[in-house]
Amino acid sequence: MIQVRDLVMQLSSGRRLLTILDGIALDVEAGEVCAITGPSGSGKSTLLGLLAGLDRPTAGSIVVAGAELTRLDQDGLARFRRETLGYVFQSFHLIPTLTAAENVAVPLEIAGVPDALARARELLDEVGLAGRTQHYPAELSGGEQQRAAVARAVALRPKLLLADEPTGNLDSATGAQIIELLVALNRERGSTLVFVTHDEALARHAGRSVRLRDGRVLNGQL
Ligand SMILES: Nc1ncnc2c1ncn2[C@@H]1O[C@H](COP(=O)(O)OP(=O)(O)O)[C@@H](O)[C@H]1O
Ligand SMILES: [Mg+2]
C-alpha cells in the first residue's frame, strides 16, 4: 500500500536549511496497521502529511496505492486524497455549526452519495454514537468527537486511513478506545491504517511500529 524510498524533506528557515526528514524508507502492506512513534519534533507529522499528498518532499519517492505522489499535479493529488485516503486529526476538526450526523454526511454529500444523512447515522452507530447523532460537537466529549471524526474519515471507505496523534487530546483510557476502534474498523474493512502516537502502549495495538528520531527511522523494518 505504501512504499517510501530515500525520502528527504528540507525547509529553509531564514538562512538555515532544516532537514526535517533525512532519508526515510518505509513499506506498509495492504491491510496492515502501522504505528509511527518518536519524540516531539522527530518528523512524524511531516511524514504523514507527505503520505497524504498535502506537501511535496525535497527528494525521494512516495508510492501510495500504486500512485507515485511526487508525479501528481495539484488536481491529481486532490483526486488521490478524495478517492484513496481518510485522515483523522488530533483536534478532531469537526464543523461546530453542524450536528454529528451532518458532519459525517459532508464527504458523502460531496461525493454525491444518496441518502447521505441516513448513511451518516449508520456510520455513527458503527462507531458507538447512535445516541448522539443530533448533538453538536460542543455537546460531545472529546472521545465522542473523535469517534464522529473517525466515522467521517471512513465514510467513503478509503483504502488508507492516516491518523496524526488521534489520541493526543484524550485521556489514556479514551485514547486506547479510539485506537481499538481504528484497528477494528481497519480489520472489518480490510483497509490499511497508519497512526502516529508518542505513547508506546498505544503503538503496541499496531502490528508493527516504526520509530523516528531526528527525521530518521531508528528501528527500520521489523
Ligand atoms: N513549516 C515548518 N517550518 C519550520 N520548521 C518546521 C515546519 N514544520 C515542521 N518543522 C520542524 O520540523 C521538525 C519536525 O516536525 P513535525 O513533523 O511536526 O514533528 P512531530 O510531528 O514528530 O512532532 C520540528 O523540528 C519542527 O519544528
Ligand atoms: Mg506532530
mmCIF file of N, CA and C and ligand atoms in Angstrom, residues 44-45 164-165 196, ligand 2:
data_model
loop_
_atom_site.group_PDB
_atom_site.id
_atom_site.type_symbol
_atom_site.label_atom_id
_atom_site.label_comp_id
_atom_site.label_asym_id
_atom_site.label_seq_id
_atom_site.Cartn_x
_atom_site.Cartn_y
_atom_site.Cartn_z
ATOM 1 N N LYS A 44 7.237 13.156 12.583
ATOM 2 C CA LYS A 44 6.079 12.266 12.382
ATOM 3 C C LYS A 44 4.983 12.942 11.555
ATOM 4 N N SER A 45 4.608 14.167 11.944
ATOM 5 C CA SER A 45 3.531 14.856 11.221
ATOM 6 C C SER A 45 3.962 15.197 9.797
ATOM 7 N N ASP A 164 -3.047 11.326 12.716
ATOM 8 C CA ASP A 164 -1.904 12.008 13.339
ATOM 9 C C ASP A 164 -2.223 12.312 14.803
ATOM 10 N N GLU A 165 -1.657 11.539 15.705
ATOM 11 C CA GLU A 165 -1.910 11.674 17.144
ATOM 12 C C GLU A 165 -3.410 11.771 17.446
ATOM 13 N N VAL A 196 -0.037 7.881 14.141
ATOM 14 C CA VAL A 196 1.082 8.467 14.880
ATOM 15 C C VAL A 196 0.710 8.529 16.353
HETATM 16 MG MG MG B 2 3.218 16.004 15.112
#
